[in-house]
Coordinates of C-alpha atoms and ligand atoms in Angstrom, one line a residue:
M29 CA 20.8 5.4 -7.1
K30 CA 23.4 2.9 -7.2
L31 CA 24.9 0.6 -4.4
I32 CA 28.5 0.0 -4.7
N33 CA 30.9 -2.3 -2.6
K34 CA 33.9 0.1 -2.0
K35 CA 35.5 2.8 0.0
N36 CA 37.6 5.2 -1.5
K37 CA 39.9 7.8 -0.1
N38 CA 38.1 10.9 -0.5
Y39 CA 34.1 11.8 -0.2
T40 CA 32.8 15.2 -0.5
Q41 CA 29.8 13.5 1.1
V42 CA 29.4 11.1 4.0
F43 CA 26.4 9.3 5.7
H44 CA 27.6 8.3 9.2
L45 CA 24.9 6.4 10.9
F46 CA 25.0 5.6 14.7
T47 CA 23.0 4.1 17.3
E48 CA 22.6 5.8 20.6
E49 CA 25.2 3.0 22.2
E50 CA 27.6 3.3 19.5
W51 CA 27.8 7.2 19.6
T52 CA 28.4 6.9 23.4
K53 CA 31.2 4.6 22.8
T54 CA 32.7 6.5 19.7
S55 CA 31.7 10.5 20.0
K56 CA 35.2 10.8 21.7
N57 CA 36.8 10.4 18.4
F58 CA 34.7 13.3 16.8
N59 CA 34.7 17.1 17.2
K60 CA 33.5 17.7 21.0
N61 CA 30.7 20.4 19.7
I62 CA 29.2 17.7 17.9
S63 CA 28.0 16.0 21.2
T64 CA 26.2 19.2 22.0
F65 CA 23.8 18.6 19.1
F66 CA 24.2 15.0 18.2
T67 CA 23.4 12.0 20.5
G68 CA 22.3 9.3 18.0
K69 CA 18.7 9.2 19.0
K70 CA 16.1 8.2 16.4
H71 CA 15.5 10.7 13.6
E72 CA 18.4 13.0 14.7
V73 CA 20.4 14.4 12.1
F74 CA 23.4 16.6 12.5
V75 CA 24.9 18.1 9.4
N76 CA 28.5 18.9 9.5
A77 CA 30.1 21.0 6.9
H78 CA 33.8 20.8 6.9
E79 CA 36.4 21.7 4.6
E80 CA 36.6 18.3 2.5
G81 CA 32.9 18.3 2.2
I82 CA 29.7 17.4 4.2
T83 CA 29.0 14.7 6.6
Y84 CA 25.3 13.8 7.9
F85 CA 25.6 12.3 11.2
V86 CA 22.2 10.1 11.4
G87 CA 20.7 8.9 14.5
I88 CA 19.0 5.7 14.6
G89 CA 18.0 5.2 18.1
K90 CA 18.2 2.2 20.5
S91 CA 20.5 -0.7 19.0
T92 CA 17.4 -2.9 19.7
L93 CA 15.3 -1.0 17.1
Q94 CA 13.3 -3.0 14.7
N95 CA 14.1 -3.1 11.0
F96 CA 11.2 -1.0 9.9
E97 CA 12.4 1.7 12.0
I98 CA 15.5 2.1 10.0
Q99 CA 13.1 2.6 7.2
Q100 CA 11.4 5.2 9.0
V101 CA 14.7 6.9 9.9
A102 CA 15.8 6.9 6.1
V103 CA 12.5 8.2 5.0
K104 CA 12.5 11.1 7.3
F105 CA 16.2 11.7 6.5
S106 CA 15.3 12.0 2.8
Q107 CA 12.3 14.1 3.4
T108 CA 14.1 16.7 5.1
Q109 CA 17.4 16.8 3.4
K110 CA 16.9 15.5 -0.1
G111 CA 16.9 19.0 -1.1
K112 CA 20.7 19.4 0.0
V113 CA 21.9 15.9 -0.9
Q114 CA 24.1 16.0 -4.1
P115 CA 24.1 13.0 -6.7
V116 CA 27.8 12.2 -5.9
P117 CA 29.4 9.2 -4.7
T118 CA 28.5 8.8 -1.0
L119 CA 30.4 7.1 1.6
V120 CA 27.8 5.3 4.2
I121 CA 29.6 4.3 7.5
A122 CA 27.2 2.0 9.2
D123 CA 28.9 -0.5 11.1
C124 CA 25.6 -0.7 13.2
L125 CA 23.3 -2.0 10.2
N126 CA 23.1 -5.4 9.1
E127 CA 22.2 -6.5 5.5
R128 CA 18.2 -6.5 6.3
Q129 CA 18.7 -3.2 7.7
F130 CA 21.0 -1.7 5.1
E131 CA 17.8 -2.8 2.7
E132 CA 15.6 -0.8 4.6
F133 CA 17.8 2.1 4.6
A134 CA 17.8 2.3 0.9
K135 CA 14.4 1.7 0.4
G136 CA 13.7 4.2 3.0
L137 CA 16.1 7.1 1.1
L138 CA 14.0 6.4 -2.1
I139 CA 10.8 6.5 -0.7
G140 CA 11.0 9.5 1.3
T141 CA 11.5 11.6 -1.8
Y142 CA 7.8 11.2 -2.6
N143 CA 5.6 14.2 -2.6
Y144 CA 2.7 15.3 -4.6
P145 CA 3.1 16.0 -7.8
F146 CA 6.0 13.3 -7.6
E147 CA 9.0 14.1 -10.0
K148 CA 11.9 11.7 -9.5
T149 CA 14.2 14.6 -9.7
H150 CA 15.9 14.1 -6.3
A151 CA 19.6 13.4 -5.7
F152 CA 18.6 9.7 -4.6
W153 CA 16.8 8.8 -7.9
N154 CA 19.9 10.0 -10.2
A155 CA 22.2 7.2 -11.5
K156 CA 25.0 9.5 -10.4
F157 CA 24.0 9.1 -6.9
E158 CA 26.1 6.2 -5.3
L159 CA 26.3 4.8 -1.9
H160 CA 29.4 3.3 -1.6
F161 CA 29.3 0.6 1.5
E162 CA 32.0 -1.6 2.1
N163 CA 30.1 -4.1 4.6
L164 CA 28.4 -6.1 2.0
S165 CA 29.3 -7.9 -1.2
Q166 CA 28.3 -6.3 -4.6
K167 CA 25.9 -9.0 -5.4
K168 CA 24.3 -8.4 -2.2
L169 CA 24.0 -4.9 -2.9
D170 CA 22.9 -5.4 -6.3
T171 CA 19.9 -7.4 -4.8
I172 CA 19.2 -4.5 -2.4
G173 CA 19.3 -1.6 -5.0
K174 CA 16.9 -3.7 -7.1
K175 CA 14.6 -4.3 -4.4
A176 CA 14.6 -0.7 -3.1
E177 CA 13.8 0.4 -6.7
A178 CA 11.1 -1.9 -7.2
L179 CA 9.4 -1.4 -3.9
S180 CA 9.8 2.6 -4.2
N181 CA 8.3 2.6 -7.8
G182 CA 5.2 0.4 -6.5
Q183 CA 4.8 2.5 -3.5
T184 CA 5.1 6.1 -5.1
A185 CA 2.8 4.9 -8.0
C186 CA 0.3 3.9 -5.1
Q187 CA 0.8 7.1 -3.3
E188 CA 0.2 9.2 -6.5
W189 CA -2.7 7.9 -7.7
L190 CA -4.4 8.2 -4.6
N191 CA -3.4 11.8 -3.9
K192 CA -4.8 12.9 -7.2
P193 CA -7.6 15.1 -7.1
A194 CA -11.2 13.6 -8.2
N195 CA -10.9 15.5 -11.5
L196 CA -7.4 14.0 -12.4
K197 CA -8.3 10.5 -12.1
K198 CA -11.7 9.9 -13.9
P199 CA -12.1 6.2 -14.9
D200 CA -11.0 6.5 -18.3
T201 CA -7.7 8.3 -17.0
F202 CA -6.9 5.7 -14.5
S203 CA -8.0 2.8 -16.9
L204 CA -5.4 4.3 -19.5
Y205 CA -2.6 4.4 -17.2
L206 CA -3.3 0.7 -16.0
K207 CA -3.3 -0.4 -19.6
N208 CA -0.1 1.3 -20.5
L209 CA 1.3 -0.1 -17.4
A210 CA 0.1 -3.6 -18.2
K211 CA 1.9 -3.2 -21.7
K212 CA 4.9 -1.8 -20.0
Y213 CA 5.4 -5.1 -17.4
D214 CA 3.9 -7.4 -19.9
L215 CA 0.9 -8.1 -17.7
K216 CA -2.7 -9.4 -19.2
Y217 CA -4.9 -6.5 -19.3
T218 CA -9.0 -7.3 -19.3
S219 CA -11.6 -4.5 -18.9
F220 CA -15.1 -4.8 -19.1
N221 CA -17.4 -2.0 -20.1
R222 CA -21.2 -1.4 -19.1
K223 CA -22.4 -3.2 -21.9
K224 CA -20.1 -6.5 -21.2
C225 CA -20.8 -6.4 -17.4
E226 CA -24.4 -6.4 -17.9
E227 CA -23.7 -9.3 -20.3
L228 CA -21.7 -11.2 -17.4
G229 CA -24.3 -10.1 -14.7
L230 CA -22.3 -7.9 -12.5
G231 CA -25.1 -6.5 -10.9
A232 CA -23.8 -5.4 -7.7
Y233 CA -20.8 -3.6 -9.3
L234 CA -23.2 -2.1 -12.0
S235 CA -25.7 -0.9 -9.4
V236 CA -23.1 1.7 -8.2
N237 CA -21.8 2.4 -11.6
Q238 CA -25.1 2.8 -13.1
G239 CA -25.2 6.4 -11.8
S240 CA -21.8 7.3 -13.2
A241 CA -21.3 9.5 -16.2
Y242 CA -18.4 7.3 -16.9
D243 CA -18.3 4.2 -18.4
A244 CA -17.7 0.9 -16.4
A245 CA -14.5 -0.7 -16.1
F246 CA -14.2 -3.9 -14.4
T247 CA -10.7 -4.4 -14.9
I248 CA -8.5 -7.5 -14.3
I249 CA -4.7 -7.6 -14.4
E250 CA -2.5 -10.8 -14.4
Y251 CA 0.9 -11.2 -13.6
K252 CA 2.1 -14.6 -14.4
T253 CA 5.4 -16.3 -13.7
N254 CA 7.0 -19.0 -15.7
V255 CA 8.0 -20.9 -12.7
K256 CA 6.0 -24.0 -12.6
N257 CA 3.5 -25.0 -9.7
A258 CA 3.8 -21.4 -8.4
V259 CA 1.2 -20.2 -5.8
T260 CA -1.7 -17.7 -7.2
F261 CA -2.7 -14.8 -5.2
G262 CA -6.2 -13.2 -5.8
L263 CA -6.0 -9.6 -4.9
V264 CA -9.4 -7.5 -5.3
G265 CA -8.9 -4.0 -4.6
K266 CA -12.0 -1.3 -3.9
C267 CA -11.7 1.3 -6.8
V268 CA -13.9 3.8 -5.8
L269 CA -12.2 6.9 -7.6
F270 CA -14.6 9.2 -5.5
D271 CA -17.2 8.5 -2.8
T272 CA -20.1 10.9 -2.6
G273 CA -21.8 8.3 -1.0
G274 CA -24.5 8.6 -3.9
I275 CA -28.1 9.4 -3.1
S276 CA -27.5 8.7 0.4
L277 CA -25.3 11.8 0.2
K278 CA -22.2 12.1 2.6
N279 CA -21.8 15.2 5.1
P280 CA -19.7 17.5 3.0
D281 CA -17.1 18.2 5.8
N282 CA -14.9 15.4 5.1
M283 CA -16.0 14.5 1.5
H284 CA -12.8 15.8 -0.1
Y285 CA -11.0 12.7 1.8
M286 CA -13.2 10.5 -0.5
K287 CA -10.6 10.7 -3.2
S288 CA -9.0 8.4 -1.2
D289 CA -11.6 5.5 -1.7
M290 CA -9.3 3.7 -4.2
G291 CA -6.9 2.9 -1.5
G292 CA -7.4 -0.8 -1.9
A293 CA -6.7 -0.9 -5.5
T294 CA -3.6 1.1 -5.4
A295 CA -2.4 -1.1 -2.8
V296 CA -2.8 -3.7 -5.1
L297 CA -1.4 -1.6 -8.1
G298 CA 2.0 -1.0 -5.9
T299 CA 2.1 -4.8 -5.6
L300 CA 1.8 -5.6 -9.0
I301 CA 4.5 -3.2 -9.8
Y302 CA 7.0 -4.7 -7.1
A303 CA 6.2 -8.5 -8.5
A304 CA 6.4 -7.4 -12.1
E305 CA 9.8 -5.3 -11.4
M306 CA 11.3 -8.5 -9.1
Q307 CA 9.9 -10.9 -11.4
L308 CA 8.6 -12.9 -8.2
P309 CA 8.1 -16.6 -8.6
V310 CA 4.2 -16.3 -8.0
N311 CA 1.0 -15.6 -10.0
I312 CA -1.0 -12.8 -9.2
V313 CA -4.8 -11.9 -10.3
A314 CA -5.7 -8.5 -9.5
I315 CA -9.5 -7.4 -9.8
L316 CA -10.3 -3.8 -9.7
P317 CA -13.8 -2.8 -10.1
I318 CA -13.2 0.7 -11.0
T319 CA -16.3 3.7 -10.6
D320 CA -17.3 6.6 -8.9
N321 CA -20.2 6.6 -6.7
A322 CA -21.8 9.3 -8.2
I323 CA -25.4 11.2 -7.5
S324 CA -27.4 11.5 -11.1
E325 CA -30.9 10.6 -12.3
N326 CA -29.4 7.2 -12.9
A327 CA -28.2 6.7 -9.8
F328 CA -29.0 3.6 -7.6
L329 CA -31.6 4.4 -4.9
P330 CA -32.3 3.1 -1.2
S331 CA -34.6 0.2 -1.6
D332 CA -33.2 -1.1 -4.9
V333 CA -33.1 -4.7 -5.0
I334 CA -30.2 -5.8 -7.4
T335 CA -28.7 -9.7 -8.5
A336 CA -25.1 -9.9 -8.2
Y337 CA -23.0 -11.8 -10.1
N338 CA -22.7 -14.7 -8.2
G339 CA -26.9 -14.9 -8.0
K340 CA -27.7 -13.5 -4.7
T341 CA -30.1 -10.6 -4.3
I342 CA -29.0 -7.6 -2.5
E343 CA -31.5 -5.0 -1.0
V344 CA -29.8 -1.7 -1.1
L345 CA -30.5 0.5 1.9
N346 CA -27.7 3.0 1.6
T347 CA -26.0 3.9 -1.3
D348 CA -22.9 4.8 0.9
A349 CA -22.1 1.2 1.5
E350 CA -21.0 1.0 -2.1
G351 CA -17.6 -0.5 -1.5
R352 CA -19.3 -4.0 -0.5
M353 CA -21.3 -4.0 -3.5
I354 CA -18.7 -3.5 -6.2
L355 CA -16.2 -6.1 -3.8
A356 CA -19.0 -8.4 -3.7
D357 CA -19.0 -8.8 -7.7
G358 CA -15.0 -8.9 -7.6
L359 CA -14.7 -11.8 -5.1
S360 CA -17.3 -13.9 -6.8
Y361 CA -16.1 -13.1 -10.2
M362 CA -12.7 -14.3 -8.9
A363 CA -13.8 -17.2 -7.1
K364 CA -15.8 -18.6 -9.9
N365 CA -13.1 -17.8 -13.0
F366 CA -9.8 -18.0 -11.6
K367 CA -8.1 -20.9 -9.5
T368 CA -6.2 -18.9 -6.6
D369 CA -4.8 -20.4 -3.4
F370 CA -5.3 -17.1 -1.7
L371 CA -8.1 -14.6 -2.0
I372 CA -7.3 -11.1 -0.5
D373 CA -9.3 -8.1 -0.8
L374 CA -8.3 -4.9 0.3
A375 CA -10.4 -1.7 0.7
T376 CA -11.0 1.5 2.3
L377 CA -14.7 -0.1 3.5
T378 CA -16.3 1.6 6.7
G379 CA -15.9 4.6 9.2
S380 CA -16.5 2.0 11.6
S381 CA -12.8 0.6 11.3
V382 CA -11.8 4.0 11.3
R383 CA -13.6 4.8 14.7
M384 CA -12.2 1.4 16.1
F385 CA -8.4 1.7 15.1
G386 CA -7.7 5.1 13.9
D387 CA -4.6 5.0 12.0
T388 CA -2.8 2.7 14.2
C389 CA -3.6 -0.7 12.1
G390 CA -6.5 -2.0 9.3
A391 CA -8.9 -4.5 10.5
L392 CA -8.5 -8.0 9.5
F393 CA -11.2 -10.6 8.8
S394 CA -10.1 -14.1 7.7
N395 CA -11.4 -17.8 7.4
N396 CA -8.1 -19.1 7.3
E397 CA -5.5 -19.7 10.2
E398 CA -2.5 -19.8 8.4
L399 CA -3.4 -16.6 6.0
K400 CA -4.5 -14.7 9.4
N401 CA -1.4 -15.1 11.2
L402 CA 0.9 -14.7 8.1
L403 CA -0.9 -11.3 7.4
I404 CA -0.7 -10.1 11.2
K405 CA 3.2 -11.3 11.2
T406 CA 3.8 -9.4 7.9
G407 CA 2.0 -6.7 9.3
D408 CA 4.1 -6.3 12.4
K409 CA 7.1 -6.7 10.2
T410 CA 6.2 -3.9 8.0
N411 CA 4.9 -1.8 10.3
Q412 CA 1.9 -1.7 8.3
R413 CA -0.3 -3.5 11.1
L414 CA -3.8 -5.5 10.9
W415 CA -6.0 -6.7 14.0
N416 CA -8.3 -9.7 13.6
L417 CA -11.8 -9.2 14.0
P418 CA -14.5 -11.9 14.0
L419 CA -16.5 -13.8 11.6
W420 CA -19.2 -15.0 14.0
D421 CA -22.3 -16.2 12.2
V422 CA -24.3 -13.9 14.6
W423 CA -23.2 -10.9 12.9
K424 CA -25.2 -12.3 9.7
D425 CA -28.6 -11.9 11.9
D426 CA -28.9 -7.9 11.2
I427 CA -28.3 -8.4 7.6
Q428 CA -31.4 -10.7 6.9
S429 CA -33.8 -9.1 4.4
D430 CA -37.4 -9.5 3.7
V431 CA -37.1 -9.0 0.1
A432 CA -33.6 -9.9 -1.0
D433 CA -31.2 -12.7 0.3
I434 CA -29.1 -9.9 2.2
K435 CA -29.4 -6.2 2.7
N436 CA -26.3 -4.0 2.1
I437 CA -26.3 -2.3 5.8
S438 CA -27.6 -3.4 9.2
M439 CA -30.0 -0.7 10.9
K440 CA -27.9 -1.1 14.3
P441 CA -25.3 1.5 14.8
I442 CA -23.0 -1.4 15.8
G443 CA -19.7 -2.7 14.4
D444 CA -20.4 -2.1 10.8
C445 CA -16.7 -3.1 9.8
I446 CA -17.7 -6.8 11.0
I447 CA -21.0 -6.5 9.2
A448 CA -19.3 -5.4 6.1
A449 CA -16.9 -8.5 6.4
K450 CA -19.7 -10.8 7.1
F451 CA -21.7 -9.4 3.9
L452 CA -18.4 -9.9 1.8
E453 CA -18.2 -13.4 3.1
Q454 CA -21.6 -14.2 1.3
F455 CA -19.5 -13.7 -2.2
I456 CA -16.2 -15.6 -1.8
E457 CA -18.1 -18.9 -3.2
N458 CA -16.5 -20.7 0.0
H459 CA -12.9 -19.9 -0.9
P460 CA -11.1 -21.6 1.9
K461 CA -8.3 -18.9 2.3
W462 CA -9.7 -15.7 2.0
A463 CA -8.8 -12.3 3.8
H464 CA -10.5 -9.0 3.9
L465 CA -8.5 -5.9 5.1
D466 CA -10.5 -3.1 5.9
I467 CA -8.1 -0.3 5.6
A468 CA -10.2 2.9 5.8
G469 CA -8.2 4.3 8.7
V470 CA -4.4 3.5 7.5
T471 CA -4.7 4.6 3.6
F472 CA -4.9 8.4 4.1
G473 CA -3.6 10.3 7.1
N474 CA -0.8 12.2 8.5
V475 CA 2.5 11.9 6.5
G476 CA 5.9 13.6 6.5
Y477 CA 5.5 14.9 3.2
A478 CA 2.1 16.9 3.0
K479 CA 0.4 19.5 5.2
E480 CA -2.8 17.7 4.9
K481 CA -3.8 14.2 5.1
A482 CA -2.1 12.3 2.2
A483 CA -1.5 9.0 0.9
T484 CA 0.6 6.5 3.4
G485 CA 1.1 3.8 0.7
F486 CA -0.4 1.4 3.2
G487 CA -0.6 -2.2 1.9
V488 CA 2.2 -2.0 -0.5
Q489 CA 4.7 -3.2 1.7
L490 CA 2.8 -5.5 3.4
L491 CA 1.5 -7.6 0.1
A492 CA 5.0 -7.2 -1.5
D493 CA 6.5 -9.0 1.6
L494 CA 4.0 -11.3 2.1
I495 CA 4.1 -12.6 -1.6
E496 CA 7.9 -12.4 -1.8
N497 CA 8.5 -14.5 1.1
Y498 CA 5.7 -17.1 0.8
H499 CA 7.1 -20.6 0.5
Ligands
BES21 N1 -15.7 4.8 1.6 C1 -16.6 4.8 2.6 C2 -15.6 4.4 3.9 C3 -14.6 5.3 4.7 C4 -15.0 6.3 5.6 C5 -13.4 5.4 4.0 C6 -14.0 7.2 6.2 C7 -12.2 6.2 4.5 C8 -12.6 7.1 5.7 C9 -17.4 3.9 2.6 O1 -18.0 3.8 1.4 C10 -18.7 4.3 3.4 O2 -19.3 5.5 2.9 N2 -19.0 3.6 4.5 C11 -20.3 3.9 5.1 C12 -21.0 2.7 5.4 C13 -22.4 3.1 6.2 C14 -23.6 3.6 5.2 C15 -23.1 1.8 6.6 C16 -19.6 4.2 6.3 O3 -18.8 3.9 7.0 O4 -20.0 5.5 6.8
MG22 MG1 -19.5 5.1 0.8
ZN23 ZN1 -16.6 4.4 -0.1

């Protein structure tokens, strides 16, 4: 897709965008019949084929709409029309869009082409597909085009890995992908196998991995900028490629959804791709503790007491609370070995957060006002919303153990997402700017491109926006 600042005389393909207000004002200039089918409402598309070519009338709704809604319109337009749209120079008439909104439109066109398995064969990804738009300078269009492509590359990679069935994403497959990705984008890639993890004392991570048929891969990926005094973001993503629950086996009814238990990791992956393609002036250290949570004769058992990387002991009372185990070591390894300004972990961590918020927002926990407010603000802006929940110390009472420093679940059926956050807090080594995002309800859900639940891409736009706009 190329964005070009010009307007020729003849186009065989035109995208004409209208708000409802604008359509009311100008509809009289168009064929009367069109008004029978088109009113400018959000998501409305009217395809008008005429002698010279084809015009897509696209409704974007009320003029008071928020920027992210333009992306939603473009995503849906792309999902429904991508098969018809031709890779030819296309005129965009959108006097209702400002620069930011046009950016959202371009992003949506690309993002909306995603389906599983992803093939970039649609018109929008074709170099011959040109969007001609007069209202913005070529320089601005170049920036928008680059951003849109970087974001779509990040988000579609995120979605693609999450959507893959369990047999196509074993730890070695995913690790190989990450290794090649690091090479492509010049990122530093480090991965600790089981032997190395044992030496390092990553006991909480290993407790989950010991039941796996696959070697451990505690993975660290670093993106570095040349810019001096840049801020450093530490990102930890839960990467359980499939969560059976382990010996505390899950009910089979919804177990297939547990291929999405790497949603934290894929959000981080998408963000890394965006940062690297945009060459953002920040540093990112990403830790992805990769494993599955399997059943085998080596699997960890309820009652096990294990020693985490930071020396704290954990009584395992439920092997299905495995996410907090691997994150514990991810967080303390990050805190002890890297100097980061912000420490953010993302995880499909609890059913509790799903029951609380459904797919409306992720649950946010933070020990820092600035970071908390920034995340909420960015979530509202990108429509990847977060809602803040407490980290009060009373929530620690129920995870006190008789045989260890802490136990991995409370025995009460109350607020497990808060319990889990409180558990993680014991492993951040007093990092002053930490946030935990429980994204279990928003990562995998109803999407426009699949019949069943599938990857939403949650987290990529949120983090990309946060990191890009932080100064
Ligand atoms: N991966 C699950 C959480 C999850 C649930 C993600 C639903 C996406 C959708 C996590 O590892 C888990 O199993 N959590 C348990 C914890 C419980 C045993 C304390 C849960 O929430 O049921
Ligand atoms: Mg589990
Ligand atoms: Zn899990």
